[in-house]
PDB file of C-alpha atoms in Angstrom:
ATOM      1  CA  MET N   1     -15.668 -29.297 -47.700  1.00 45.00           C
ATOM      2  CA  THR N   2     -16.593 -26.952 -44.872  1.00 50.00           C
ATOM      3  CA  PRO N   3     -17.479 -23.460 -46.166  1.00 56.00           C
ATOM      4  CA  LEU N   4     -15.956 -20.723 -44.004  1.00 62.00           C
ATOM      5  CA  TYR N   5     -18.805 -18.211 -44.454  1.00 71.00           C
ATOM      6  CA  ILE N   6     -16.667 -15.244 -43.455  1.00 74.00           C
ATOM      7  CA  LEU N   7     -16.180 -11.834 -45.054  1.00 69.00           C
ATOM      8  CA  PRO N   8     -12.870 -11.573 -46.998  1.00 71.00           C
ATOM      9  CA  LEU N   9     -10.234  -9.720 -44.977  1.00 75.00           C
ATOM     10  CA  ARG N  10      -9.791  -7.032 -47.646  1.00 72.00           C
ATOM     11  CA  HIS N  11     -13.422  -6.038 -47.038  1.00 75.00           C
ATOM     12  CA  ASP N  12     -13.536  -6.807 -43.325  1.00 84.00           C
ATOM     13  CA  VAL N  13     -10.554  -4.566 -42.531  1.00 87.00           C
ATOM     14  CA  TRP N  14     -12.608  -1.398 -43.110  1.00 88.00           C
ATOM     15  CA  ASN N  15     -15.205  -2.555 -40.596  1.00 89.00           C
ATOM     16  CA  ILE N  16     -12.433  -3.359 -38.128  1.00 92.00           C
ATOM     17  CA  LEU N  17     -10.727   0.034 -38.488  1.00 92.00           C
ATOM     18  CA  GLY N  18     -13.946   2.064 -38.357  1.00 92.00           C
ATOM     19  CA  VAL N  19     -15.435   0.269 -35.358  1.00 92.00           C
ATOM     20  CA  SER N  20     -12.093   0.250 -33.513  1.00 92.00           C
ATOM     21  CA  LEU N  21     -11.847   4.027 -33.844  1.00 91.00           C
ATOM     22  CA  PHE N  22     -15.419   4.429 -32.577  1.00 91.00           C
ATOM     23  CA  VAL N  23     -14.823   2.044 -29.667  1.00 89.00           C
ATOM     24  CA  SER N  24     -11.646   3.911 -28.686  1.00 87.00           C
ATOM     25  CA  GLN N  25     -13.669   7.091 -28.191  1.00 85.00           C
ATOM     26  CA  LEU N  26     -16.325   5.307 -26.138  1.00 81.00           C
ATOM     27  CA  PHE N  27     -13.652   3.589 -24.077  1.00 80.00           C
ATOM     28  CA  ILE N  28     -11.922   6.880 -23.252  1.00 80.00           C
ATOM     29  CA  SER N  29     -15.239   8.546 -22.342  1.00 76.00           C
ATOM     30  CA  ILE N  30     -16.457   5.814 -19.963  1.00 71.00           C
ATOM     31  CA  GLY N  31     -16.154   6.912 -16.363  1.00 62.00           C
ATOM     32  CA  ALA N  32     -14.594  10.246 -17.322  1.00 66.00           C
ATOM     33  CA  GLU N  33     -15.803  13.386 -15.556  1.00 65.00           C
ATOM     34  CA  LYS N  34     -15.017  15.536 -18.614  1.00 70.00           C
ATOM     35  CA  ASP N  35     -17.010  15.712 -21.833  1.00 74.00           C
ATOM     36  CA  TRP N  36     -15.480  14.565 -25.134  1.00 67.00           C
ATOM     37  CA  PHE N  37     -14.300  18.052 -26.202  1.00 71.00           C
ATOM     38  CA  GLU N  38     -12.454  18.522 -22.903  1.00 77.00           C
ATOM     39  CA  LEU N  39     -10.919  15.079 -23.252  1.00 72.00           C
ATOM     40  CA  PHE N  40      -9.858  15.930 -26.814  1.00 76.00           C
ATOM     41  CA  GLN N  41      -7.780  18.858 -25.514  1.00 80.00           C
ATOM     42  CA  ASP N  42      -6.100  16.717 -22.865  1.00 77.00           C
ATOM     43  CA  SER N  43      -2.493  15.673 -23.511  1.00 80.00           C
ATOM     44  CA  SER N  44      -3.388  12.019 -22.851  1.00 80.00           C
ATOM     45  CA  PHE N  45      -6.095  11.916 -25.534  1.00 79.00           C
ATOM     46  CA  ALA N  46      -3.836  11.016 -28.469  1.00 86.00           C
ATOM     47  CA  PRO N  47      -1.809   8.223 -26.781  1.00 88.00           C
ATOM     48  CA  ASP N  48      -4.943   6.773 -25.150  1.00 88.00           C
ATOM     49  CA  THR N  49      -6.802   6.788 -28.467  1.00 90.00           C
ATOM     50  CA  LEU N  50      -3.887   5.170 -30.281  1.00 93.00           C
ATOM     51  CA  PHE N  51      -3.543   2.474 -27.626  1.00 94.00           C
ATOM     52  CA  VAL N  52      -7.253   1.589 -27.445  1.00 92.00           C
ATOM     53  CA  PHE N  53      -7.592   1.693 -31.242  1.00 94.00           C
ATOM     54  CA  THR N  54      -4.608  -0.642 -31.682  1.00 95.00           C
ATOM     55  CA  LEU N  55      -5.777  -2.985 -28.916  1.00 95.00           C
ATOM     56  CA  THR N  56      -9.349  -3.125 -30.232  1.00 95.00           C
ATOM     57  CA  SER N  57      -8.337  -3.820 -33.835  1.00 95.00           C
ATOM     58  CA  THR N  58      -5.813  -6.452 -32.693  1.00 95.00           C
ATOM     59  CA  LEU N  59      -8.399  -8.228 -30.562  1.00 95.00           C
ATOM     60  CA  TRP N  60     -10.898  -8.149 -33.446  1.00 95.00           C
ATOM     61  CA  LEU N  61      -8.328  -9.635 -35.824  1.00 94.00           C
ATOM     62  CA  TYR N  62      -7.595 -12.316 -33.232  1.00 96.00           C
ATOM     63  CA  VAL N  63     -11.322 -13.164 -32.920  1.00 95.00           C
ATOM     64  CA  ARG N  64     -11.515 -13.305 -36.709  1.00 93.00           C
ATOM     65  CA  MET N  65      -8.555 -15.706 -36.885  1.00 92.00           C
ATOM     66  CA  VAL N  66     -10.035 -17.914 -34.158  1.00 94.00           C
ATOM     67  CA  THR N  67     -13.394 -17.971 -35.953  1.00 93.00           C
ATOM     68  CA  VAL N  68     -11.754 -19.080 -39.219  1.00 87.00           C
ATOM     69  CA  LEU N  69      -9.759 -21.848 -37.507  1.00 89.00           C
ATOM     70  CA  LEU N  70     -12.746 -23.099 -35.513  1.00 91.00           C
ATOM     71  CA  GLN N  71     -14.977 -23.080 -38.572  1.00 86.00           C
ATOM     72  CA  GLN N  72     -12.562 -25.507 -40.228  1.00 79.00           C
ATOM     73  CA  LYS N  73     -12.896 -27.859 -37.252  1.00 84.00           C
ATOM     74  CA  PHE N  74     -16.363 -27.303 -35.765  1.00 86.00           C
ATOM     75  CA  ASP N  75     -19.226 -26.138 -37.939  1.00 83.00           C
ATOM     76  CA  TRP N  76     -22.011 -24.394 -35.999  1.00 87.00           C
ATOM     77  CA  PHE N  77     -24.629 -26.832 -37.311  1.00 82.00           C
ATOM     78  CA  GLU N  78     -22.599 -30.018 -37.443  1.00 80.00           C
ATOM     79  CA  LYS N  79     -20.893 -29.699 -34.022  1.00 86.00           C
ATOM     80  CA  PRO N  80     -22.784 -26.993 -32.099  1.00 90.00           C
ATOM     81  CA  LEU N  81     -21.693 -27.823 -28.515  1.00 93.00           C
ATOM     82  CA  PRO N  82     -17.929 -28.086 -29.209  1.00 93.00           C
ATOM     83  CA  ARG N  83     -18.166 -24.947 -31.319  1.00 93.00           C
ATOM     84  CA  ILE N  84     -19.959 -22.944 -28.610  1.00 95.00           C
ATOM     85  CA  LEU N  85     -17.499 -24.025 -25.922  1.00 95.00           C
ATOM     86  CA  THR N  86     -14.387 -23.387 -28.007  1.00 96.00           C
ATOM     87  CA  GLN N  87     -15.709 -20.105 -29.388  1.00 96.00           C
ATOM     88  CA  VAL N  88     -16.484 -18.806 -25.888  1.00 96.00           C
ATOM     89  CA  PHE N  89     -13.098 -19.886 -24.538  1.00 97.00           C
ATOM     90  CA  PHE N  90     -10.854 -18.848 -27.419  1.00 96.00           C
ATOM     91  CA  GLY N  91     -13.033 -16.052 -28.812  1.00 96.00           C
ATOM     92  CA  ILE N  92     -14.195 -14.325 -25.606  1.00 96.00           C
ATOM     93  CA  ALA N  93     -12.371 -15.537 -22.468  1.00 96.00           C
ATOM     94  CA  LEU N  94      -8.789 -15.487 -23.779  1.00 96.00           C
ATOM     95  CA  PRO N  95      -8.969 -12.072 -25.487  1.00 96.00           C
ATOM     96  CA  SER N  96     -10.622 -10.636 -22.346  1.00 95.00           C
ATOM     97  CA  VAL N  97      -7.737 -11.867 -20.204  1.00 96.00           C
ATOM     98  CA  ALA N  98      -5.241 -10.577 -22.763  1.00 95.00           C
ATOM     99  CA  CYS N  99      -6.968  -7.188 -22.642  1.00 94.00           C
ATOM    100  CA  ILE N 100      -6.457  -6.970 -18.860  1.00 95.00           C
ATOM    101  CA  PHE N 101      -2.768  -7.790 -19.309  1.00 95.00           C
ATOM    102  CA  PHE N 102      -2.103  -5.187 -21.999  1.00 95.00           C
ATOM    103  CA  VAL N 103      -4.148  -2.461 -20.303  1.00 93.00           C
ATOM    104  CA  ALA N 104      -2.292  -3.056 -17.034  1.00 94.00           C
ATOM    105  CA  ILE N 105       1.035  -2.648 -18.835  1.00 95.00           C
ATOM    106  CA  TYR N 106      -0.164   0.522 -20.537  1.00 93.00           C
ATOM    107  CA  PHE N 107      -1.425   2.177 -17.342  1.00 92.00           C
ATOM    108  CA  TYR N 108       1.790   1.389 -15.533  1.00 92.00           C
ATOM    109  CA  ALA N 109       4.015   2.570 -18.394  1.00 92.00           C
ATOM    110  CA  GLN N 110       1.977   5.699 -19.232  1.00 90.00           C
ATOM    111  CA  TYR N 111       0.669   6.792 -15.813  1.00 90.00           C
ATOM    112  CA  GLN N 112       2.721   4.779 -13.279  1.00 93.00           C
ATOM    113  CA  VAL N 113      -0.406   3.498 -11.529  1.00 91.00           C
ATOM    114  CA  PRO N 114      -1.590  -0.088 -10.972  1.00 93.00           C
ATOM    115  CA  LEU N 115      -4.696  -1.224 -12.806  1.00 90.00           C
ATOM    116  CA  SER N 116      -6.559  -1.765  -9.527  1.00 90.00           C
ATOM    117  CA  ALA N 117      -6.277   1.971  -8.769  1.00 89.00           C
ATOM    118  CA  THR N 118      -8.112   2.940 -11.965  1.00 86.00           C
ATOM    119  CA  SER N 119     -11.755   2.789 -13.060  1.00 84.00           C
ATOM    120  CA  PHE N 120     -10.958  -0.044 -15.507  1.00 87.00           C
ATOM    121  CA  PRO N 121     -12.181  -2.984 -13.346  1.00 89.00           C
ATOM    122  CA  ALA N 122     -15.507  -1.278 -12.580  1.00 86.00           C
ATOM    123  CA  TYR N 123     -16.321   0.434 -15.882  1.00 84.00           C
ATOM    124  CA  GLU N 124     -14.058  -0.288 -18.857  1.00 87.00           C
ATOM    125  CA  PHE N 125     -13.577  -4.044 -18.350  1.00 91.00           C
ATOM    126  CA  PRO N 126     -17.316  -4.938 -18.453  1.00 92.00           C
ATOM    127  CA  PHE N 127     -17.544  -2.779 -21.566  1.00 90.00           C
ATOM    128  CA  THR N 128     -14.553  -4.660 -23.021  1.00 92.00           C
ATOM    129  CA  ILE N 129     -16.271  -8.027 -22.543  1.00 95.00           C
ATOM    130  CA  ILE N 130     -19.383  -6.695 -24.282  1.00 94.00           C
ATOM    131  CA  VAL N 131     -17.308  -5.428 -27.234  1.00 94.00           C
ATOM    132  CA  ILE N 132     -15.399  -8.700 -27.618  1.00 95.00           C
ATOM    133  CA  THR N 133     -18.669 -10.636 -27.445  1.00 96.00           C
ATOM    134  CA  GLN N 134     -20.031  -8.390 -30.197  1.00 95.00           C
ATOM    135  CA  PHE N 135     -17.052  -9.300 -32.394  1.00 94.00           C
ATOM    136  CA  ASN N 136     -17.991 -12.961 -32.037  1.00 95.00           C
ATOM    137  CA  LEU N 137     -21.686 -12.267 -32.658  1.00 95.00           C
ATOM    138  CA  TYR N 138     -20.763 -10.292 -35.780  1.00 93.00           C
ATOM    139  CA  TYR N 139     -19.185 -13.379 -37.343  1.00 92.00           C
ATOM    140  CA  LEU N 140     -21.946 -15.657 -36.067  1.00 92.00           C
ATOM    141  CA  ILE N 141     -24.630 -13.472 -37.657  1.00 92.00           C
ATOM    142  CA  TYR N 142     -22.633 -13.258 -40.879  1.00 88.00           C
ATOM    143  CA  TYR N 143     -22.261 -17.061 -40.852  1.00 87.00           C
ATOM    144  CA  PHE N 144     -26.046 -17.574 -40.744  1.00 86.00           C
ATOM    145  CA  TYR N 145     -26.568 -14.852 -43.343  1.00 84.00           C
ATOM    146  CA  ARG N 146     -24.098 -16.421 -45.798  1.00 77.00           C
ATOM    147  CA  LYS N 147     -25.328 -19.938 -45.117  1.00 76.00           C
ATOM    148  CA  THR N 148     -28.929 -18.915 -45.760  1.00 78.00           C
ATOM    149  CA  LYS N 149     -27.937 -17.082 -48.942  1.00 69.00           C
ATOM    150  CA  THR N 150     -25.813 -20.016 -50.123  1.00 65.00           C
ATOM    151  CA  GLN N 151     -28.614 -22.479 -49.500  1.00 63.00           C
ATOM    152  CA  ALA N 152     -30.994 -20.242 -51.422  1.00 61.00           C
ATOM    153  CA  ALA N 153     -28.549 -19.950 -54.317  1.00 55.00           C
ATOM    154  CA  GLY N 154     -27.747 -23.628 -54.200  1.00 52.00           C
ATOM    155  CA  ASN N 155     -31.093 -25.107 -53.338  1.00 51.00           C
ATOM    156  CA  THR N 156     -30.333 -27.551 -56.120  1.00 48.00           C
ATOM    157  CA  SER N 157     -27.599 -29.857 -54.835  1.00 49.00           C
ATOM    158  CA  PHE N 158     -24.763 -31.378 -56.864  1.00 45.00           C
ATOM    159  CA  GLU N 159     -26.933 -34.483 -57.342  1.00 49.00           C
ATOM    160  CA  SER N 160     -29.498 -32.571 -59.426  1.00 55.00           C
ATOM    161  CA  LYS N 161     -27.642 -29.486 -60.660  1.00 70.00           C
ATOM    162  CA  LYS N 162     -25.639 -30.340 -63.776  1.00 80.00           C
ATOM    163  CA  SER N 163     -24.050 -27.056 -64.839  1.00 86.00           C
ATOM    164  CA  ILE N 164     -23.394 -23.426 -64.019  1.00 89.00           C
ATOM    165  CA  VAL N 165     -22.729 -20.459 -66.290  1.00 92.00           C
ATOM    166  CA  GLY N 166     -19.270 -18.926 -66.655  1.00 92.00           C
ATOM    167  CA  MET N 167     -17.992 -16.023 -68.723  1.00 92.00           C
ATOM    168  CA  ILE N 168     -15.187 -15.602 -71.234  1.00 92.00           C
ATOM    169  CA  GLY N 169     -15.141 -11.949 -72.180  1.00 86.00           C
ATOM    170  CA  ARG N 170     -18.739 -11.121 -73.133  1.00 86.00           C
ATOM    171  CA  LYS N 171     -19.702 -14.748 -73.804  1.00 90.00           C
ATOM    172  CA  ASN N 172     -21.789 -16.712 -71.320  1.00 93.00           C
ATOM    173  CA  VAL N 173     -20.682 -20.333 -71.377  1.00 93.00           C
ATOM    174  CA  PRO N 174     -22.418 -23.251 -69.603  1.00 92.00           C
ATOM    175  CA  ILE N 175     -19.991 -25.434 -67.647  1.00 92.00           C
ATOM    176  CA  ASP N 176     -20.804 -29.035 -66.762  1.00 92.00           C
ATOM    177  CA  LEU N 177     -19.979 -29.595 -63.087  1.00 91.00           C
ATOM    178  CA  GLN N 178     -18.133 -32.789 -63.959  1.00 89.00           C
ATOM    179  CA  ASP N 179     -15.766 -30.761 -66.172  1.00 93.00           C
ATOM    180  CA  ILE N 180     -14.571 -28.493 -63.327  1.00 94.00           C
ATOM    181  CA  ALA N 181     -10.923 -29.152 -62.468  1.00 94.00           C
ATOM    182  CA  ASN N 182     -10.503 -26.362 -59.914  1.00 94.00           C
ATOM    183  CA  VAL N 183     -12.118 -23.177 -58.625  1.00 94.00           C
ATOM    184  CA  PHE N 184     -10.020 -20.288 -57.308  1.00 93.00           C
ATOM    185  CA  ILE N 185     -10.077 -16.606 -56.383  1.00 91.00           C
ATOM    186  CA  LYS N 186      -7.761 -14.050 -57.972  1.00 88.00           C
ATOM    187  CA  ASN N 187      -8.074 -10.286 -57.488  1.00 85.00           C
ATOM    188  CA  SER N 188     -11.520 -10.752 -55.897  1.00 82.00           C
ATOM    189  CA  VAL N 189     -12.810 -12.627 -58.982  1.00 89.00           C
ATOM    190  CA  VAL N 190     -13.807 -16.308 -58.847  1.00 91.00           C
ATOM    191  CA  TYR N 191     -12.529 -18.429 -61.743  1.00 94.00           C
ATOM    192  CA  ILE N 192     -13.216 -21.974 -62.858  1.00 95.00           C
ATOM    193  CA  THR N 193     -10.642 -24.028 -64.749  1.00 94.00           C
ATOM    194  CA  THR N 194     -12.004 -26.961 -66.739  1.00 94.00           C
ATOM    195  CA  PHE N 195     -10.150 -30.180 -67.521  1.00 94.00           C
ATOM    196  CA  ASN N 196      -9.541 -28.974 -71.086  1.00 93.00           C
ATOM    197  CA  ASN N 197      -7.708 -25.982 -69.524  1.00 92.00           C
ATOM    198  CA  THR N 198     -10.396 -23.386 -70.261  1.00 93.00           C
ATOM    199  CA  ARG N 199     -10.626 -20.611 -67.675  1.00 94.00           C
ATOM    200  CA  LEU N 200     -13.900 -18.779 -67.023  1.00 94.00           C
ATOM    201  CA  SER N 201     -15.049 -16.223 -64.437  1.00 93.00           C
ATOM    202  CA  VAL N 202     -18.270 -16.884 -62.534  1.00 92.00           C
ATOM    203  CA  ASN N 203     -20.688 -14.823 -60.450  1.00 88.00           C
ATOM    204  CA  TYR N 204     -20.513 -17.135 -57.455  1.00 86.00           C
ATOM    205  CA  THR N 205     -18.455 -17.240 -54.277  1.00 85.00           C
ATOM    206  CA  LEU N 206     -16.373 -20.311 -53.435  1.00 86.00           C
ATOM    207  CA  ASP N 207     -18.833 -21.089 -50.644  1.00 82.00           C
ATOM    208  CA  GLU N 208     -21.756 -21.031 -53.076  1.00 82.00           C
ATOM    209  CA  ILE N 209     -19.965 -23.209 -55.639  1.00 88.00           C
ATOM    210  CA  SER N 210     -19.018 -25.737 -52.953  1.00 85.00           C
ATOM    211  CA  VAL N 211     -22.734 -26.426 -52.450  1.00 82.00           C
ATOM    212  CA  PHE N 212     -22.933 -27.723 -56.025  1.00 84.00           C
ATOM    213  CA  LEU N 213     -19.858 -29.969 -55.850  1.00 88.00           C
ATOM    214  CA  SER N 214     -19.515 -33.501 -54.550  1.00 86.00           C
ATOM    215  CA  GLU N 215     -17.422 -33.788 -51.385  1.00 84.00           C
ATOM    216  CA  THR N 216     -16.128 -37.104 -52.719  1.00 87.00           C
ATOM    217  CA  ASP N 217     -14.567 -35.492 -55.787  1.00 91.00           C
ATOM    218  CA  TYR N 218     -13.781 -31.955 -54.581  1.00 92.00           C
ATOM    219  CA  PHE N 219     -11.785 -30.571 -51.657  1.00 92.00           C
ATOM    220  CA  ARG N 220     -11.625 -27.024 -50.227  1.00 91.00           C
ATOM    221  CA  ALA N 221      -7.843 -26.716 -49.914  1.00 90.00           C
ATOM    222  CA  ASN N 222      -7.869 -23.185 -48.477  1.00 89.00           C
ATOM    223  CA  ARG N 223      -9.811 -19.913 -48.688  1.00 85.00           C
ATOM    224  CA  GLN N 224      -8.704 -19.451 -52.300  1.00 89.00           C
ATOM    225  CA  LEU N 225      -8.965 -22.889 -53.865  1.00 92.00           C
ATOM    226  CA  ILE N 226     -11.278 -25.852 -54.464  1.00 94.00           C
ATOM    227  CA  LEU N 227      -9.753 -28.738 -56.413  1.00 94.00           C
ATOM    228  CA  HIS N 228     -10.940 -31.944 -58.070  1.00 94.00           C
ATOM    229  CA  ARG N 229      -9.283 -35.198 -57.087  1.00 92.00           C
ATOM    230  CA  LYS N 230      -8.149 -35.849 -60.672  1.00 93.00           C
ATOM    231  CA  SER N 231      -6.501 -32.420 -60.941  1.00 93.00           C
ATOM    232  CA  CYS N 232      -4.140 -33.197 -58.051  1.00 92.00           C
ATOM    233  CA  ARG N 233      -1.025 -34.402 -59.846  1.00 91.00           C
ATOM    234  CA  SER N 234       1.123 -34.651 -56.686  1.00 92.00           C
ATOM    235  CA  PHE N 235       1.677 -33.113 -53.268  1.00 92.00           C
ATOM    236  CA  VAL N 236       4.727 -32.539 -51.099  1.00 91.00           C
ATOM    237  CA  ASN N 237       5.025 -32.540 -47.301  1.00 89.00           C
ATOM    238  CA  GLU N 238       6.577 -29.252 -46.169  1.00 86.00           C
ATOM    239  CA  ALA N 239       8.697 -28.913 -43.023  1.00 80.00           C
ATOM    240  CA  ASN N 240       6.040 -26.837 -41.245  1.00 84.00           C
ATOM    241  CA  GLY N 241       3.406 -29.556 -41.667  1.00 86.00           C
ATOM    242  CA  LYS N 242       1.743 -27.940 -44.670  1.00 89.00           C
ATOM    243  CA  LEU N 243       1.210 -29.674 -48.000  1.00 92.00           C
ATOM    244  CA  LEU N 244       2.178 -28.145 -51.338  1.00 92.00           C
ATOM    245  CA  ILE N 245      -0.042 -29.329 -54.186  1.00 91.00           C
ATOM    246  CA  GLU N 246       0.812 -29.597 -57.880  1.00 92.00           C
ATOM    247  CA  LEU N 247      -2.278 -29.122 -60.042  1.00 92.00           C
ATOM    248  CA  ASP N 248      -2.939 -30.011 -63.655  1.00 91.00           C
ATOM    249  CA  PRO N 249      -4.574 -27.887 -65.012  1.00 92.00           C
ATOM    250  CA  ALA N 250      -2.925 -25.121 -62.981  1.00 90.00           C
ATOM    251  CA  ALA N 251      -4.679 -22.506 -60.836  1.00 89.00           C
ATOM    252  CA  ASP N 252      -3.518 -18.981 -60.016  1.00 87.00           C
ATOM    253  CA  ALA N 253      -4.026 -19.377 -56.282  1.00 85.00           C
ATOM    254  CA  SER N 254      -2.269 -20.572 -53.164  1.00 82.00           C
ATOM    255  CA  LEU N 255      -1.583 -24.299 -53.576  1.00 89.00           C
ATOM    256  CA  ALA N 256      -0.805 -24.873 -49.902  1.00 89.00           C
ATOM    257  CA  VAL N 257      -2.944 -26.962 -47.557  1.00 90.00           C
ATOM    258  CA  SER N 258      -2.526 -25.840 -43.939  1.00 87.00           C
ATOM    259  CA  GLN N 259      -1.211 -28.098 -41.201  1.00 86.00           C
ATOM    260  CA  LEU N 260      -4.700 -28.240 -39.704  1.00 84.00           C
ATOM    261  CA  LYS N 261      -6.234 -29.571 -42.929  1.00 87.00           C
ATOM    262  CA  ALA N 262      -3.286 -31.729 -44.060  1.00 89.00           C
ATOM    263  CA  SER N 263      -4.521 -34.960 -42.483  1.00 89.00           C
ATOM    264  CA  GLU N 264      -8.049 -34.326 -43.809  1.00 90.00           C
ATOM    265  CA  PHE N 265      -6.647 -33.811 -47.307  1.00 91.00           C
ATOM    266  CA  LYS N 266      -4.556 -36.997 -47.144  1.00 91.00           C
ATOM    267  CA  LYS N 267      -7.551 -38.965 -46.004  1.00 89.00           C
ATOM    268  CA  TRP N 268      -9.640 -37.487 -48.832  1.00 91.00           C
ATOM    269  CA  ILE N 269      -7.045 -38.115 -51.519  1.00 88.00           C
ATOM    270  CA  GLY N 270      -6.455 -41.653 -50.251  1.00 83.00           C
ATOM    271  CA  ALA N 271      -2.878 -41.229 -49.027  1.00 51.00           C
ATOM    272  CA  ASN N 272      -3.473 -42.912 -45.697  1.00 48.00           C
TER     273      ASN N 272
END
């Protein structure tokens, strides 16, 4: 199981929106001969702000998606060189090129001028590369932060740690690791289902719990679910390359394995 070590989107979206709004104001101010209050009164302020805000948030979401996909394939510690190369190409180079394309379209549609006749190549584009690089560094820093925290919380590996504590109402209940059938997230709460179909909430993230569990017996199916081999009753090949899993005991989470992880799951479960 490869932990993703990334902030949940429902929390990350507020960072994306706030920073994108701030960046839009910096972007508009770069190279301008007017101060911000004069720019604010200009008729182009609103459409420019909306465009830059939308472009910035879209590029950030793209970097986030790329980071998630690459983390499933190339962990920073396990495969550092492939990860650096792919992260730079897909996370910095491609969105930078895409930014040039969309800005060129906007300038031509809004102002009827080619991009080369504007200050964008000299001022805004270098700033754009810096901002996109910061998006990537944000997730890299968060990766090391979560990994360090997870290692501290799980300094006892699955070989020596025998149980964790879950909660049913006000009761604290010890759970033997070998009794865990699946672990899933629902409404921002992490739950464990045992093989006797008892469901308990726990004060751990899925990444932290994965440290305790044997990779031979457990598989991280997606961002919402970890399952035990014995809890997988069957799985079905979907037309889009995904796998749909049937669990017993059941879990209130997405039971789909993505196309990218399908072959890894089949290898783990012993299907091929």
